[in-house]
PDB file of C-alpha atoms in Angstrom:
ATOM      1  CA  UNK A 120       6.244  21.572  27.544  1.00  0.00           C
ATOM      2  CA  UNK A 121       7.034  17.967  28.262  1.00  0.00           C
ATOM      3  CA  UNK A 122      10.048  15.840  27.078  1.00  0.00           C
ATOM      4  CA  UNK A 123       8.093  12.637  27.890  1.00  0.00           C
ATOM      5  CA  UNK A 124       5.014  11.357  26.323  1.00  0.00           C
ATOM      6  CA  UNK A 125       1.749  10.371  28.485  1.00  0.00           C
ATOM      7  CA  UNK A 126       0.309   8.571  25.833  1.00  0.00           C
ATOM      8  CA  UNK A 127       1.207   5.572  27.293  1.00  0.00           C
ATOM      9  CA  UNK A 128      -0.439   6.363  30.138  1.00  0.00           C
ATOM     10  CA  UNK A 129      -3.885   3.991  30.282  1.00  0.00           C
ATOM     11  CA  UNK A 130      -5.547   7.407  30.838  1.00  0.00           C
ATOM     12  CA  UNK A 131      -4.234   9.124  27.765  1.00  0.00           C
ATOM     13  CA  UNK A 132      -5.167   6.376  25.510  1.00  0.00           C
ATOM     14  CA  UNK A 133      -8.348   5.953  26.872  1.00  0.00           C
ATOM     15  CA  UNK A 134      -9.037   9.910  26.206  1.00  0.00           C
ATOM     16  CA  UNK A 135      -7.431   9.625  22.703  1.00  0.00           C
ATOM     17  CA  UNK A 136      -9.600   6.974  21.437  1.00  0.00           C
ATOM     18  CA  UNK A 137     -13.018   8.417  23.183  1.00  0.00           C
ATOM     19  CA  UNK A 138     -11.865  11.628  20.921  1.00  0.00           C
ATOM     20  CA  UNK A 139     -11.456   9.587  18.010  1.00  0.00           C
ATOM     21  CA  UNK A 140     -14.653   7.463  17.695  1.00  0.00           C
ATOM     22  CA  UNK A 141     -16.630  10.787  17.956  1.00  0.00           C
ATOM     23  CA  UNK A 142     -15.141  10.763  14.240  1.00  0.00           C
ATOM     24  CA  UNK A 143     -16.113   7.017  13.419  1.00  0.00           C
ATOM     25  CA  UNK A 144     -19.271   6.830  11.264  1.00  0.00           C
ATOM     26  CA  UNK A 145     -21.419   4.424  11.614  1.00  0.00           C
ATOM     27  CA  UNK A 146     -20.191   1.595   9.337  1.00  0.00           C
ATOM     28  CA  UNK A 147     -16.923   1.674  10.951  1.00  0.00           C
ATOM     29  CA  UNK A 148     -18.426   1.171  14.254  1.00  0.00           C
ATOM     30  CA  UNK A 149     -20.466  -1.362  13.110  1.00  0.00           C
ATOM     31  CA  UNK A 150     -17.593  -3.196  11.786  1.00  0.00           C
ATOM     32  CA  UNK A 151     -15.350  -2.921  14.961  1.00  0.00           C
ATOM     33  CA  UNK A 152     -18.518  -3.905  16.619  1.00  0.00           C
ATOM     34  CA  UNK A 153     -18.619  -7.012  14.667  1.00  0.00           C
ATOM     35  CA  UNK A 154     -14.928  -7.548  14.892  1.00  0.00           C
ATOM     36  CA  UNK A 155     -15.180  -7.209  18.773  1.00  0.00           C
ATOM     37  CA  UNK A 156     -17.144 -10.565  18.557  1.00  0.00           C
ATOM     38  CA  UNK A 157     -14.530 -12.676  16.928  1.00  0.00           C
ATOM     39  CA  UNK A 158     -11.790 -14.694  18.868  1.00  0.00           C
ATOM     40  CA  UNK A 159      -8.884 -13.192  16.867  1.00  0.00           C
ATOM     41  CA  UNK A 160     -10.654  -9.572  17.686  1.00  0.00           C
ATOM     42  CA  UNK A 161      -7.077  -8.237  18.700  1.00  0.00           C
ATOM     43  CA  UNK A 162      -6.014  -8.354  15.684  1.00  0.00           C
ATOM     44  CA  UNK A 163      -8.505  -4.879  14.622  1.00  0.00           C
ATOM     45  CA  UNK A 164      -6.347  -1.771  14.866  1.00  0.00           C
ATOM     46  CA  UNK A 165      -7.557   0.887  17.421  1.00  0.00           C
ATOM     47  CA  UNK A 166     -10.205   3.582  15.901  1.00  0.00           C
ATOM     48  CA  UNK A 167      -7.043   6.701  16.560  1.00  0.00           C
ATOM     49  CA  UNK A 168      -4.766   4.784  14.181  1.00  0.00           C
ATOM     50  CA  UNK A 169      -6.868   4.112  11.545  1.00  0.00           C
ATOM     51  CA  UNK A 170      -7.771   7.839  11.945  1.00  0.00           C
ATOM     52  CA  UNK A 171      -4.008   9.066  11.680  1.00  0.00           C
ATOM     53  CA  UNK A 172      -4.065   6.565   8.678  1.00  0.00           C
ATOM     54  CA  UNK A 173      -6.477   8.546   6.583  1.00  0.00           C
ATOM     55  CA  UNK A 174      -4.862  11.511   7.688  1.00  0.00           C
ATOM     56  CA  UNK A 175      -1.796  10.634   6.421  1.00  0.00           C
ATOM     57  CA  UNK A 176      -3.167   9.248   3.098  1.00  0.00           C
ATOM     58  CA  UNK A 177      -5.085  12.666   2.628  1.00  0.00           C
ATOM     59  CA  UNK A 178      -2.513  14.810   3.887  1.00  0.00           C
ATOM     60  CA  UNK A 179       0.200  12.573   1.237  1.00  0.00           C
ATOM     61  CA  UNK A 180      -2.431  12.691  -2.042  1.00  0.00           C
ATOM     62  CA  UNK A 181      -1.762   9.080  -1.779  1.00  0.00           C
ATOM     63  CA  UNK A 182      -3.262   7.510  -5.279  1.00  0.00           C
ATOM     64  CA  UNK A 183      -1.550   3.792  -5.296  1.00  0.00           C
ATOM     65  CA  UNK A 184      -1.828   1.735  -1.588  1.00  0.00           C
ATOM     66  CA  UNK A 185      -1.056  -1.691  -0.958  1.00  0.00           C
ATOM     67  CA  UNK A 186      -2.024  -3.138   2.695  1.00  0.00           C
ATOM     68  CA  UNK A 187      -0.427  -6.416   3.862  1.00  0.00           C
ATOM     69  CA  UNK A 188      -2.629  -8.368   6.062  1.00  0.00           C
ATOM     70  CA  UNK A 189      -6.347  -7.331   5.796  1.00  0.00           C
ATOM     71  CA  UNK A 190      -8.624  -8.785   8.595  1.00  0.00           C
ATOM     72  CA  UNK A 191     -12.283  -7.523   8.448  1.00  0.00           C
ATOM     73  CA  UNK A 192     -11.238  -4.712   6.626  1.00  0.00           C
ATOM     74  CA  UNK A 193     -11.170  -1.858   8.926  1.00  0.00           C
ATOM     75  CA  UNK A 194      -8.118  -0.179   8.224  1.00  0.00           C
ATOM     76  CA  UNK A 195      -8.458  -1.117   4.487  1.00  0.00           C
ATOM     77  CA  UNK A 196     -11.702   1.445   4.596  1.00  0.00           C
ATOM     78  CA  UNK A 197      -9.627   4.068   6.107  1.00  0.00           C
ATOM     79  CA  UNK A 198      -6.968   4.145   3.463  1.00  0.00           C
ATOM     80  CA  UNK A 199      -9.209   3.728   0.520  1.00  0.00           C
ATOM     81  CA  UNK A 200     -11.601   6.567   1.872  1.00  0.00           C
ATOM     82  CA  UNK A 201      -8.544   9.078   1.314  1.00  0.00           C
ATOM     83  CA  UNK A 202      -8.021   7.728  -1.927  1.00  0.00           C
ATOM     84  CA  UNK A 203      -9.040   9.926  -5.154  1.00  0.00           C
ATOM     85  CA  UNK A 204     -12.125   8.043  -7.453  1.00  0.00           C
ATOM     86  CA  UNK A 205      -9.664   6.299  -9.204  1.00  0.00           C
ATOM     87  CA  UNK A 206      -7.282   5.231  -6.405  1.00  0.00           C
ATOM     88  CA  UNK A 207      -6.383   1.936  -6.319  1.00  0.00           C
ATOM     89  CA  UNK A 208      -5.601  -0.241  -2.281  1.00  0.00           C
ATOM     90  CA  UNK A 209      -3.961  -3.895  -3.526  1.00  0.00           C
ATOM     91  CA  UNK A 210      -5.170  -5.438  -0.045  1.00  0.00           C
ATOM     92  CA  UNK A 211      -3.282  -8.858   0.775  1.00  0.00           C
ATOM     93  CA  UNK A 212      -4.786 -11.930   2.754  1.00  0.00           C
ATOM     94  CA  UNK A 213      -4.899 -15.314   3.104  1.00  0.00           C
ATOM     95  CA  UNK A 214      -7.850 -15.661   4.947  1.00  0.00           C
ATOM     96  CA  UNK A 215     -11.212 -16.313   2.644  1.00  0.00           C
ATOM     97  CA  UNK A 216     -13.570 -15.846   5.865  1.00  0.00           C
ATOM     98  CA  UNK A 217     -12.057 -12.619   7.777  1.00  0.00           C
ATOM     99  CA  UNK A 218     -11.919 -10.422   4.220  1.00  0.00           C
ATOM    100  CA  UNK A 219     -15.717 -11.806   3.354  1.00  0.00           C
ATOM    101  CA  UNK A 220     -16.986  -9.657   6.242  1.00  0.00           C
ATOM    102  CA  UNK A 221     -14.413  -7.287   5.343  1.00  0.00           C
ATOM    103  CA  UNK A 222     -15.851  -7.221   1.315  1.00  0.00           C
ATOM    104  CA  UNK A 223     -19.196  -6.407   3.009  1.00  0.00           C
ATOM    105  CA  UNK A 224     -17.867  -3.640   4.584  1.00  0.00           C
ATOM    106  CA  UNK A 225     -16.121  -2.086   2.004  1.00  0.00           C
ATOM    107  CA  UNK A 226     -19.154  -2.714   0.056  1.00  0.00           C
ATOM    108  CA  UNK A 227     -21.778  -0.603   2.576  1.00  0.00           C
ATOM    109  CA  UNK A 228     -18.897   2.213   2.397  1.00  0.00           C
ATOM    110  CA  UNK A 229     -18.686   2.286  -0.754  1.00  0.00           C
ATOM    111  CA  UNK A 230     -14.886   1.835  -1.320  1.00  0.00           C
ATOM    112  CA  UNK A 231     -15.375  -1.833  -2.747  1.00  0.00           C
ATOM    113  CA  UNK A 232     -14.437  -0.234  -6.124  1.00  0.00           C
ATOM    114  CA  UNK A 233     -10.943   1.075  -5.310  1.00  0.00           C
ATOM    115  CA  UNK A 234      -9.878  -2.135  -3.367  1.00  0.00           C
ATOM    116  CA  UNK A 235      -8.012  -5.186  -5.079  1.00  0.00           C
ATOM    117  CA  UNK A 236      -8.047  -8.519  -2.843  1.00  0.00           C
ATOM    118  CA  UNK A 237      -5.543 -10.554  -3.266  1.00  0.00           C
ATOM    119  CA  UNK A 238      -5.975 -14.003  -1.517  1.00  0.00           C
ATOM    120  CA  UNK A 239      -2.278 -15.309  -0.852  1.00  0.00           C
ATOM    121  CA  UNK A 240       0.638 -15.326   1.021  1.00  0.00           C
ATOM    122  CA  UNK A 241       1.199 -11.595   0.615  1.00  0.00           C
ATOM    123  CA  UNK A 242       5.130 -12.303   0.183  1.00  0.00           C
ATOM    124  CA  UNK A 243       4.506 -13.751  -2.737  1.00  0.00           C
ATOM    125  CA  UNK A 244       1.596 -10.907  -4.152  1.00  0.00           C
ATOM    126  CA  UNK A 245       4.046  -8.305  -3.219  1.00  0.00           C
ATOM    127  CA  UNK A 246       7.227 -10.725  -5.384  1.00  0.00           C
ATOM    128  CA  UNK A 247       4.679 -10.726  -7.967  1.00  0.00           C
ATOM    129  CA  UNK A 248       4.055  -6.641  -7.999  1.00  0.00           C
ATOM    130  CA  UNK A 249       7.450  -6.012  -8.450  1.00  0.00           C
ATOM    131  CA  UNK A 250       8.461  -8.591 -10.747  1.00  0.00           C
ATOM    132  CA  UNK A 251       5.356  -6.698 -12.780  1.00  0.00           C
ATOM    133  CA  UNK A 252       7.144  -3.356 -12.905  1.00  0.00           C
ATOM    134  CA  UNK A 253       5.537  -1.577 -10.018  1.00  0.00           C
ATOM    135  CA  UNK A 254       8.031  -0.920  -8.318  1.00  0.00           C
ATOM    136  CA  UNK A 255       8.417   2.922  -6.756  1.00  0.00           C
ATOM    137  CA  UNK A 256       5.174   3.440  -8.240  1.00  0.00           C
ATOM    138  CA  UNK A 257       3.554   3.074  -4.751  1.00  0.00           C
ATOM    139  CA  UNK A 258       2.467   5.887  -2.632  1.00  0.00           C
ATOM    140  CA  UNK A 259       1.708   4.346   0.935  1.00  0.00           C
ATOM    141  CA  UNK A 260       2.196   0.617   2.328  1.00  0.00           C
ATOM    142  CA  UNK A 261       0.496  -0.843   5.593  1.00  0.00           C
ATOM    143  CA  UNK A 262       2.210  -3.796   7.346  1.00  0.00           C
ATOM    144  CA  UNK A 263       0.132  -5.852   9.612  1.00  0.00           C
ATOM    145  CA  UNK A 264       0.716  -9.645   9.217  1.00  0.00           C
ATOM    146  CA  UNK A 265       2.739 -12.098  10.310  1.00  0.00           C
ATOM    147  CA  UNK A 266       4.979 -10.672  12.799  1.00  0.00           C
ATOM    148  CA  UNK A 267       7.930 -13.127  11.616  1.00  0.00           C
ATOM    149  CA  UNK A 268       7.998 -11.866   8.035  1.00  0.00           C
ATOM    150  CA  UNK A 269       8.245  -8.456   8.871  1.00  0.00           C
ATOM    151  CA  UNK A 270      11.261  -8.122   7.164  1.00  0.00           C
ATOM    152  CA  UNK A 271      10.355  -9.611   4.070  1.00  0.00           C
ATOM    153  CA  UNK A 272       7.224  -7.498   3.998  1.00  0.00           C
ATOM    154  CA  UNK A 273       9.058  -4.398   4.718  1.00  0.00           C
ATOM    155  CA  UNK A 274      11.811  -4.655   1.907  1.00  0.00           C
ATOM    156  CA  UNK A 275       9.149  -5.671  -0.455  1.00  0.00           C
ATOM    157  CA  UNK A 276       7.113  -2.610   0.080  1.00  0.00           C
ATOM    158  CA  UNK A 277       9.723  -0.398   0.221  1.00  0.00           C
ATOM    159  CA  UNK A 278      10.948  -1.426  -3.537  1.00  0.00           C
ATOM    160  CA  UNK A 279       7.127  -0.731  -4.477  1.00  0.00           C
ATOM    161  CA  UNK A 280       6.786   2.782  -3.000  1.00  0.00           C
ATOM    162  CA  UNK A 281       8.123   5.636  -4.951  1.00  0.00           C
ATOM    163  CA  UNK A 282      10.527   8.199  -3.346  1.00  0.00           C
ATOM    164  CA  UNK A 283       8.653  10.091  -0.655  1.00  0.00           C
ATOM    165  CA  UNK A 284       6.317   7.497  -0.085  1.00  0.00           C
ATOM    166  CA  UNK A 285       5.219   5.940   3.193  1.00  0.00           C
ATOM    167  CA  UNK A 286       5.390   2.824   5.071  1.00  0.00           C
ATOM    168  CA  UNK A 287       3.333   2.102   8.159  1.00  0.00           C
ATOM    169  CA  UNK A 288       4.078  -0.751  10.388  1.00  0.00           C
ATOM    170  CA  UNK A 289       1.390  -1.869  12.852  1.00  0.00           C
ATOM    171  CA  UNK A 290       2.424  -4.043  16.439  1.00  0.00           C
ATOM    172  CA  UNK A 291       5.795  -2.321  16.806  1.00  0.00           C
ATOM    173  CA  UNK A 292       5.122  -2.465  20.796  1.00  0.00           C
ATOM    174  CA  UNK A 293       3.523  -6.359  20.221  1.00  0.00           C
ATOM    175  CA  UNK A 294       1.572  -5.371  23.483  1.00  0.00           C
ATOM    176  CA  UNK A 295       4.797  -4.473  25.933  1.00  0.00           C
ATOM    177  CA  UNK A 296       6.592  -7.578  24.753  1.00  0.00           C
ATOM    178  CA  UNK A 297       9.297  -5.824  22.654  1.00  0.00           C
ATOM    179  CA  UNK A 298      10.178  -3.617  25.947  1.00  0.00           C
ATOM    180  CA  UNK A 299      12.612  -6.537  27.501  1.00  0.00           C
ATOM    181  CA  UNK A 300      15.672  -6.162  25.878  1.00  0.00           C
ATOM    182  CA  UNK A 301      15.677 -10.235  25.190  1.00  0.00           C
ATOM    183  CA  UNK A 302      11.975 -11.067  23.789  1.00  0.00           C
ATOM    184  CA  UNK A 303      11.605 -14.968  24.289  1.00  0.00           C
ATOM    185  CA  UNK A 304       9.442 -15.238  21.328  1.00  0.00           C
ATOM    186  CA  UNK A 305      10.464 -15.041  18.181  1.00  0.00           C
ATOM    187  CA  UNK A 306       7.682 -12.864  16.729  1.00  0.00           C
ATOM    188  CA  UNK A 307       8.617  -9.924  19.555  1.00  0.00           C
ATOM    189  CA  UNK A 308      11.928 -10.741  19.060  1.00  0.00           C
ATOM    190  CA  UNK A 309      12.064 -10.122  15.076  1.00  0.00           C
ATOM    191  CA  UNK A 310       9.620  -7.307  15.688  1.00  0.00           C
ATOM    192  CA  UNK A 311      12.290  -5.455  18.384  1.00  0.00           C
ATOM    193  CA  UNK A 312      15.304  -6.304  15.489  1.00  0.00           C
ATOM    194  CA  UNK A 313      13.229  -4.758  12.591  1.00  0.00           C
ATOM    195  CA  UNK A 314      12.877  -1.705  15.072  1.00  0.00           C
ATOM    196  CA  UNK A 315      16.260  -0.996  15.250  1.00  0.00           C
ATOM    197  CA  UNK A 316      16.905  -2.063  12.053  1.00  0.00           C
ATOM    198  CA  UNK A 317      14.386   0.727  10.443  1.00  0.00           C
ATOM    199  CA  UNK A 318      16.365   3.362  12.926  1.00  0.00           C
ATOM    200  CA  UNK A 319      19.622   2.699  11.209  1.00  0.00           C
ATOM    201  CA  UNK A 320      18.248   2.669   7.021  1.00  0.00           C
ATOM    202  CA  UNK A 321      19.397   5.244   5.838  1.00  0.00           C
ATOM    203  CA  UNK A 322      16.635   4.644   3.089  1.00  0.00           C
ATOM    204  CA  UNK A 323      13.957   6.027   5.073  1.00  0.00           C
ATOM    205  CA  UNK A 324      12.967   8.825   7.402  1.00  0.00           C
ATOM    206  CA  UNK A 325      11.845   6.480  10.826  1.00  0.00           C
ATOM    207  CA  UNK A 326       9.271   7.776  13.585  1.00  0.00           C
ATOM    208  CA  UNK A 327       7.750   5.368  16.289  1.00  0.00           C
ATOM    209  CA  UNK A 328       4.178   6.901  17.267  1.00  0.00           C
ATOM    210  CA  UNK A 329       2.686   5.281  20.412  1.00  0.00           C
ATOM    211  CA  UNK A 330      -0.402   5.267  19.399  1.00  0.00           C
ATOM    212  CA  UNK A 331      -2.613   1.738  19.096  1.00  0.00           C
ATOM    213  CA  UNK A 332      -0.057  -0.944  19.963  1.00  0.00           C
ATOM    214  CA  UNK A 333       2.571   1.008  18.122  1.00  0.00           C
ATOM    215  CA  UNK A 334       2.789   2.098  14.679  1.00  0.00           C
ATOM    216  CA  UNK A 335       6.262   2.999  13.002  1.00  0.00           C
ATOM    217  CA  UNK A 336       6.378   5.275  10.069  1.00  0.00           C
ATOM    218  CA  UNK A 337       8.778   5.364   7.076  1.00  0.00           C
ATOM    219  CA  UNK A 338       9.492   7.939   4.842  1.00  0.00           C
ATOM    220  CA  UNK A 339      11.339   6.499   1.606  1.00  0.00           C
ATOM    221  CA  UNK A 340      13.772   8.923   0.421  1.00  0.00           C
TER     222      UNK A 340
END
């Protein structure tokens, strides 16, 4: 027994994610593979995350997703794999080249079918959703965007998930720069609010897993 994780531990994550890609099939390594080659490649979430996200989607009987900020579509496979035939992942972007290799992806796993892309700022998609009527009709939400609308992103997609549902929020640790208790920039520094922020709604059940570069989950009650 422990009362302190090791996780954080260069060690522990290194023997957590060699676990974890034993579990990767091949087009998922083939698309981090790809993804490794691009300058924004730190953007990809790490292989154990997006394997505690189709977990969690699994575990939940998650039906209705919506993921804000795509990239080349990694983590959007990962949910939509735990979705049922006719689930449904609302993915958001901006970006016309990062979610065409991401389409291909999806495409060669065979989850093109259950994703919707939605090319624009995702503030306004997820504005748009709810002024719709889907609101609480949402089962799971994935935040991993622009750091400085956090906050927008997160009250959006908590009015779209239904009681019960989750929220996941990628880049809580924004790579040890949230750890100073003053973060000079503005994206750790909004990023280290919304933390304590998310600790004090009483709106949702909060954990902080230290797993990838930190992923916070919600529980909406």
């Amino acid at each position: 027994m422990s009362t302190t994780s090791n996780l954080l531990d260069p060690r522990g994550v290194e023997y957590v994610r060699r676990l974890s890609i034993v579990r990767e099939d091949a087009v998922l390594a083939r698309l981090r593979e790809e993804t490794s080659t691009l300058e924004m490649a730190i953007m990809q979430i790490s292989v154990e995350q997006g394997r505690l996200m189709e977990m969690l989607c699994r575990a939940l009987g998650v039906r209705r997703a919506v993921e804000v900020g795509v990239f080349t579509g990694y983590s959007s496979i990962c949910v939509a794999r735990a979705l049922p035939a006719d689930g449904k992942l609302v993915a958001c972007d901006v970006s016309e080249e990062w979610t065409a290799m991401a389409r291909r992806y999806w495409k060669e796993a065979g989850v093109a079918d259950k994703i919707d892309l939605r090319i624009a700022p995702a503030s306004d998609t997820l504005a748009t959703m709810l002024a719709a009527g889907e609101g609480a009709s949402y089962d799971f939400a994935f935040i991993d965007a622009d750091k400085t609308a956090y906050p927008d992103y997160y009250e959006k997609c908590l009015a779209l998930l239904r009681p019960g549902g989750m929220v996941t929020i990628d880049n809580m640790f924004m790579n040890g720069k949230v750890f100073d208790e003053a973060p000079e920039k503005e994206g750790p520094r909004v990023v280290r609010e919304l933390a304590d922020t998310l600790f004090a709604d009483p709106r949702i059940e909060p954990s902080l897993v230290p797993i990838g570069d930190g992923l916070l989950l919600g529980r909406k009650l």
